[in-house]
mmCIF file of C-alpha atoms in Angstrom:
data_model
loop_
_atom_site.group_PDB
_atom_site.id
_atom_site.type_symbol
_atom_site.label_atom_id
_atom_site.label_comp_id
_atom_site.label_asym_id
_atom_site.label_seq_id
_atom_site.Cartn_x
_atom_site.Cartn_y
_atom_site.Cartn_z
ATOM 1 C CA GLY A 1 4.168 11.373 -10.695
ATOM 2 C CA ALA A 2 6.907 8.790 -10.479
ATOM 3 C CA GLY A 3 6.002 5.475 -8.956
ATOM 4 C CA VAL A 4 8.151 2.956 -7.169
ATOM 5 C CA SER A 5 11.086 1.885 -9.287
ATOM 6 C CA GLN A 6 13.301 -1.150 -8.910
ATOM 7 C CA SER A 7 16.547 -2.188 -10.522
ATOM 8 C CA PRO A 8 17.653 -4.293 -12.155
ATOM 9 C CA SER A 9 14.480 -5.646 -13.728
ATOM 10 C CA ASN A 10 16.171 -9.007 -14.295
ATOM 11 C CA LYS A 11 19.226 -10.525 -12.681
ATOM 12 C CA VAL A 12 20.840 -13.860 -13.452
ATOM 13 C CA THR A 13 23.577 -14.918 -11.062
ATOM 14 C CA GLU A 14 25.559 -18.014 -10.270
ATOM 15 C CA LYS A 15 24.989 -19.938 -7.097
ATOM 16 C CA GLY A 16 27.224 -18.615 -4.343
ATOM 17 C CA LYS A 17 27.503 -15.057 -5.628
ATOM 18 C CA ASP A 18 26.139 -12.015 -3.807
ATOM 19 C CA VAL A 19 23.456 -9.796 -5.337
ATOM 20 C CA GLU A 20 22.085 -6.363 -4.549
ATOM 21 C CA LEU A 21 18.568 -5.276 -5.505
ATOM 22 C CA ARG A 22 17.572 -1.627 -5.406
ATOM 23 C CA CYS A 23 14.288 0.080 -4.654
ATOM 24 C CA ASP A 24 13.428 3.764 -5.104
ATOM 25 C CA PRO A 25 10.189 4.496 -3.240
ATOM 26 C CA ILE A 26 7.735 7.251 -3.970
ATOM 27 C CA SER A 27 9.014 10.552 -2.610
ATOM 28 C CA GLY A 28 7.566 11.333 0.771
ATOM 29 C CA HIS A 29 6.548 7.777 1.595
ATOM 30 C CA THR A 30 7.822 6.873 5.046
ATOM 31 C CA ALA A 31 7.215 3.138 4.860
ATOM 32 C CA LEU A 32 9.029 0.707 2.593
ATOM 33 C CA TYR A 33 8.432 -3.031 2.239
ATOM 34 C CA TRP A 34 10.280 -5.893 0.576
ATOM 35 C CA TYR A 35 8.463 -9.057 -0.530
ATOM 36 C CA ARG A 36 9.361 -11.998 -2.670
ATOM 37 C CA GLN A 37 7.109 -14.047 -4.890
ATOM 38 C CA SER A 38 7.930 -17.461 -6.175
ATOM 39 C CA LEU A 39 6.228 -18.722 -9.321
ATOM 40 C CA GLY A 40 2.516 -19.179 -8.814
ATOM 41 C CA GLN A 41 2.669 -18.173 -5.172
ATOM 42 C CA GLY A 42 1.452 -15.224 -3.109
ATOM 43 C CA LEU A 43 3.702 -12.584 -1.702
ATOM 44 C CA GLU A 44 6.074 -13.489 1.145
ATOM 45 C CA PHE A 45 6.916 -10.630 3.456
ATOM 46 C CA LEU A 46 10.634 -10.036 3.972
ATOM 47 C CA ILE A 47 11.301 -6.741 5.752
ATOM 48 C CA TYR A 48 9.564 -3.445 6.590
ATOM 49 C CA PHE A 49 11.025 0.013 7.238
ATOM 50 C CA GLN A 50 8.947 2.773 8.792
ATOM 51 C CA GLY A 51 10.459 6.203 9.296
ATOM 52 C CA ASN A 52 13.307 6.168 11.854
ATOM 53 C CA SER A 53 12.014 3.080 13.649
ATOM 54 C CA ALA A 54 14.026 -0.150 13.766
ATOM 55 C CA PRO A 55 13.097 -2.253 10.758
ATOM 56 C CA ASP A 56 10.863 -5.321 11.107
ATOM 57 C CA LYS A 57 13.129 -8.076 9.845
ATOM 58 C CA SER A 58 10.891 -10.920 10.931
ATOM 59 C CA GLY A 59 10.312 -12.170 7.383
ATOM 60 C CA LEU A 60 13.927 -12.571 6.330
ATOM 61 C CA PRO A 61 14.360 -16.284 5.595
ATOM 62 C CA SER A 62 18.003 -16.527 6.633
ATOM 63 C CA ASP A 63 20.988 -14.474 7.721
ATOM 64 C CA ARG A 64 22.113 -14.392 4.090
ATOM 65 C CA PHE A 65 19.422 -11.764 3.525
ATOM 66 C CA SER A 66 19.818 -8.182 4.694
ATOM 67 C CA ALA A 67 18.437 -4.793 3.778
ATOM 68 C CA GLU A 68 19.116 -1.209 4.482
ATOM 69 C CA ARG A 69 17.406 2.047 3.783
ATOM 70 C CA THR A 70 19.585 5.085 3.420
ATOM 71 C CA GLY A 71 18.335 8.562 4.280
ATOM 72 C CA GLY A 72 14.805 7.292 4.667
ATOM 73 C CA SER A 73 14.551 6.832 0.908
ATOM 74 C CA VAL A 74 16.373 4.323 -1.312
ATOM 75 C CA SER A 75 16.588 0.756 -0.086
ATOM 76 C CA THR A 76 18.922 -2.071 -1.042
ATOM 77 C CA LEU A 77 18.195 -5.772 -0.432
ATOM 78 C CA THR A 78 21.326 -7.876 -0.334
ATOM 79 C CA ILE A 79 21.417 -11.616 -0.713
ATOM 80 C CA GLN A 80 24.756 -13.235 0.087
ATOM 81 C CA ARG A 81 25.916 -16.597 -1.221
ATOM 82 C CA THR A 82 22.803 -17.021 -3.350
ATOM 83 C CA GLN A 83 21.123 -20.391 -3.557
ATOM 84 C CA GLN A 84 18.844 -21.762 -6.258
ATOM 85 C CA GLU A 85 15.863 -21.517 -3.874
ATOM 86 C CA ASP A 86 16.403 -17.730 -3.815
ATOM 87 C CA SER A 87 15.125 -17.530 -7.409
ATOM 88 C CA ALA A 88 11.966 -15.478 -7.328
ATOM 89 C CA VAL A 89 10.558 -12.038 -8.115
ATOM 90 C CA TYR A 90 11.520 -9.531 -5.439
ATOM 91 C CA LEU A 91 8.948 -6.800 -5.004
ATOM 92 C CA CYS A 92 9.330 -3.469 -3.231
ATOM 93 C CA ALA A 93 6.451 -1.291 -2.082
ATOM 94 C CA SER A 94 6.106 2.015 -0.299
ATOM 95 C CA SER A 95 3.308 3.758 1.512
ATOM 96 C CA LEU A 96 2.588 7.082 3.218
ATOM 97 C CA GLY A 97 2.347 5.480 6.606
ATOM 98 C CA GLY A 98 2.525 2.008 8.130
ATOM 99 C CA TRP A 99 0.698 -1.235 7.479
ATOM 100 C CA GLY A 100 -2.770 0.294 7.325
ATOM 101 C CA TYR A 101 -1.931 2.468 4.339
ATOM 102 C CA GLU A 102 -2.211 1.679 0.648
ATOM 103 C CA GLN A 103 0.963 0.115 -0.667
ATOM 104 C CA TYR A 104 2.330 1.122 -4.053
ATOM 105 C CA PHE A 105 4.406 -1.618 -5.668
ATOM 106 C CA GLY A 106 7.278 -1.490 -8.053
ATOM 107 C CA PRO A 107 7.544 -3.794 -11.052
ATOM 108 C CA GLY A 108 9.871 -6.191 -9.290
ATOM 109 C CA THR A 109 13.250 -7.741 -9.908
ATOM 110 C CA ARG A 110 13.270 -11.236 -11.315
ATOM 111 C CA LEU A 111 16.206 -13.076 -9.800
ATOM 112 C CA THR A 112 17.421 -16.318 -11.315
ATOM 113 C CA VAL A 113 20.171 -18.256 -9.565
ATOM 114 C CA THR A 114 21.804 -20.848 -11.795
ATOM 115 C CA ASP B 1 -2.131 -12.666 11.953
ATOM 116 C CA ALA B 2 -5.539 -13.198 10.368
ATOM 117 C CA LYS B 3 -5.743 -15.862 7.663
ATOM 118 C CA THR B 4 -7.972 -15.396 4.637
ATOM 119 C CA THR B 5 -9.572 -18.032 2.396
ATOM 120 C CA GLN B 6 -10.438 -17.368 -1.243
ATOM 121 C CA PRO B 7 -11.475 -19.615 -4.140
ATOM 122 C CA ASN B 8 -8.505 -20.513 -6.337
ATOM 123 C CA SER B 9 -10.141 -19.320 -9.522
ATOM 124 C CA MET B 10 -13.308 -17.698 -10.891
ATOM 125 C CA GLU B 11 -14.594 -16.880 -14.339
ATOM 126 C CA SER B 12 -16.741 -14.051 -15.599
ATOM 127 C CA ASN B 13 -18.035 -12.641 -18.838
ATOM 128 C CA GLU B 14 -17.136 -9.172 -20.026
ATOM 129 C CA GLU B 15 -19.503 -6.416 -18.918
ATOM 130 C CA GLU B 16 -21.099 -8.594 -16.228
ATOM 131 C CA PRO B 17 -20.721 -8.023 -12.495
ATOM 132 C CA VAL B 18 -18.203 -10.153 -10.571
ATOM 133 C CA HIS B 19 -18.453 -11.049 -6.882
ATOM 134 C CA LEU B 20 -15.188 -12.252 -5.392
ATOM 135 C CA PRO B 21 -15.670 -13.801 -1.933
ATOM 136 C CA CYS B 22 -13.228 -13.909 0.976
ATOM 137 C CA ASN B 23 -13.483 -15.574 4.378
ATOM 138 C CA HIS B 24 -11.542 -14.154 7.312
ATOM 139 C CA SER B 25 -13.096 -15.812 10.332
ATOM 140 C CA THR B 26 -10.092 -15.079 12.639
ATOM 141 C CA ILE B 27 -10.001 -11.348 11.916
ATOM 142 C CA SER B 28 -9.378 -9.130 14.916
ATOM 143 C CA GLY B 29 -11.484 -6.090 15.728
ATOM 144 C CA THR B 30 -8.856 -3.658 14.484
ATOM 145 C CA ASP B 31 -7.813 -5.500 11.287
ATOM 146 C CA TYR B 32 -8.701 -3.857 8.014
ATOM 147 C CA ILE B 33 -9.742 -5.887 4.997
ATOM 148 C CA HIS B 34 -7.555 -5.017 2.008
ATOM 149 C CA TRP B 35 -7.904 -6.065 -1.605
ATOM 150 C CA TYR B 36 -5.101 -5.911 -4.137
ATOM 151 C CA ARG B 37 -4.879 -7.310 -7.616
ATOM 152 C CA GLN B 38 -1.931 -8.422 -9.683
ATOM 153 C CA LEU B 39 -2.019 -8.363 -13.456
ATOM 154 C CA PRO B 40 0.304 -10.743 -15.262
ATOM 155 C CA SER B 41 4.010 -9.830 -14.943
ATOM 156 C CA GLN B 42 3.287 -6.771 -12.821
ATOM 157 C CA GLY B 43 3.466 -5.815 -9.170
ATOM 158 C CA PRO B 44 0.251 -5.807 -7.193
ATOM 159 C CA GLU B 45 -1.974 -2.740 -7.258
ATOM 160 C CA TYR B 46 -4.314 -1.516 -4.545
ATOM 161 C CA VAL B 47 -8.022 -1.986 -5.160
ATOM 162 C CA ILE B 48 -9.925 -1.067 -2.002
ATOM 163 C CA HIS B 49 -9.926 -1.538 1.795
ATOM 164 C CA GLY B 50 -12.408 -1.163 4.638
ATOM 165 C CA LEU B 51 -12.991 -1.836 8.283
ATOM 166 C CA THR B 52 -16.699 -2.270 8.991
ATOM 167 C CA SER B 53 -18.811 -0.295 6.564
ATOM 168 C CA ASN B 54 -19.184 -1.058 2.860
ATOM 169 C CA VAL B 55 -16.851 0.949 0.713
ATOM 170 C CA ASN B 56 -17.003 2.176 -2.858
ATOM 171 C CA ASN B 57 -14.375 3.648 -5.108
ATOM 172 C CA ARG B 58 -13.838 4.089 -8.837
ATOM 173 C CA MET B 59 -12.501 0.560 -9.178
ATOM 174 C CA ALA B 60 -14.800 -1.552 -7.087
ATOM 175 C CA SER B 61 -17.081 -1.949 -4.093
ATOM 176 C CA LEU B 62 -16.341 -3.848 -0.919
ATOM 177 C CA ALA B 63 -19.192 -5.422 0.995
ATOM 178 C CA ILE B 64 -18.285 -6.491 4.549
ATOM 179 C CA ALA B 65 -20.450 -8.902 6.503
ATOM 180 C CA GLU B 66 -21.900 -7.597 9.727
ATOM 181 C CA ASP B 67 -19.803 -10.069 11.795
ATOM 182 C CA ARG B 68 -16.708 -9.145 9.652
ATOM 183 C CA LYS B 69 -15.916 -12.833 9.112
ATOM 184 C CA SER B 70 -16.296 -12.468 5.368
ATOM 185 C CA SER B 71 -16.318 -9.902 2.647
ATOM 186 C CA THR B 72 -16.994 -9.602 -1.059
ATOM 187 C CA LEU B 73 -15.204 -7.554 -3.681
ATOM 188 C CA ILE B 74 -17.595 -6.429 -6.357
ATOM 189 C CA LEU B 75 -16.492 -5.407 -9.835
ATOM 190 C CA HIS B 76 -19.595 -3.844 -11.321
ATOM 191 C CA ARG B 77 -18.819 -4.452 -14.993
ATOM 192 C CA ALA B 78 -15.885 -6.721 -15.706
ATOM 193 C CA THR B 79 -13.569 -5.823 -18.554
ATOM 194 C CA LEU B 80 -10.785 -7.862 -20.104
ATOM 195 C CA ARG B 81 -8.312 -5.673 -18.220
ATOM 196 C CA ASP B 82 -9.758 -6.950 -14.934
ATOM 197 C CA ALA B 83 -8.316 -10.406 -15.536
ATOM 198 C CA ALA B 84 -5.830 -10.726 -12.676
ATOM 199 C CA VAL B 85 -5.142 -12.475 -9.358
ATOM 200 C CA TYR B 86 -7.143 -10.801 -6.603
ATOM 201 C CA TYR B 87 -5.787 -10.932 -3.063
ATOM 202 C CA CYS B 88 -7.865 -10.452 0.043
ATOM 203 C CA ILE B 89 -5.755 -9.612 3.097
ATOM 204 C CA ALA B 90 -6.725 -8.916 6.696
ATOM 205 C CA GLY B 91 -4.380 -6.809 8.768
ATOM 206 C CA GLY B 92 -2.914 -3.339 8.920
ATOM 207 C CA ASN B 93 -3.144 -0.967 11.851
ATOM 208 C CA ASN B 94 0.416 -1.988 12.787
ATOM 209 C CA ARG B 95 -0.216 -5.667 12.020
ATOM 210 C CA LYS B 96 1.568 -6.885 8.913
ATOM 211 C CA LEU B 97 -0.426 -8.006 5.917
ATOM 212 C CA ILE B 98 -0.228 -11.749 5.197
ATOM 213 C CA TRP B 99 -0.752 -12.513 1.531
ATOM 214 C CA GLY B 100 -2.420 -15.814 0.473
ATOM 215 C CA LEU B 101 -2.670 -17.292 -3.024
ATOM 216 C CA GLY B 102 -5.578 -15.111 -4.115
ATOM 217 C CA THR B 103 -8.310 -15.781 -6.665
ATOM 218 C CA SER B 104 -7.338 -15.926 -10.327
ATOM 219 C CA LEU B 105 -10.093 -14.178 -12.286
ATOM 220 C CA ALA B 106 -10.604 -14.963 -15.974
ATOM 221 C CA VAL B 107 -12.798 -12.647 -18.008
ATOM 222 C CA ASN B 108 -14.359 -14.021 -21.169
ATOM 223 C CA PRO B 109 -14.990 -11.696 -24.116
#
């Protein structure tokens, strides 16, 4: 079956511009996660959606970052006024339930801010 | 959130077993131990997870110490495709997973 998909696969943007990254989770998965990974580093948690509950936004690094999940499915991560330190691979994952469940990851979006 | 400690890198020969250690001395009683791996230029993929008992699946085995302060991921016969970064994470059960730097495994032909 279809896995988690993300678009675009690569995004180059100028400092100060806004970007939107999209994640299509596996159908039927109630939980969706956003992470980012800088070069040579582990994954940094950003935000977590679970069903109809309020999202856990505790990992968002600043108020320039926001995310929404429409209809319990597709999610968009928005970064406003991008900075060079935002350059990283942004990974999305989904799972059948919450944190204790196996997470299925997408291929990621590589964001480069010039 | 429970912190895990893993060696930065390990090396193995093809078709030999590999034992990847992980220390999680601050693990809580309800935290699961999860293992994921990340091949170059790909998103992580799930390997195995467990709570107290040793676990086996088609990819690997997970041996958990009796006091749960450490665990070992066992790849029974390493292949070149197993070269990846392996992450050991303690959490779940409504506690978020905190990812460290993992162990970079090199497999020699």
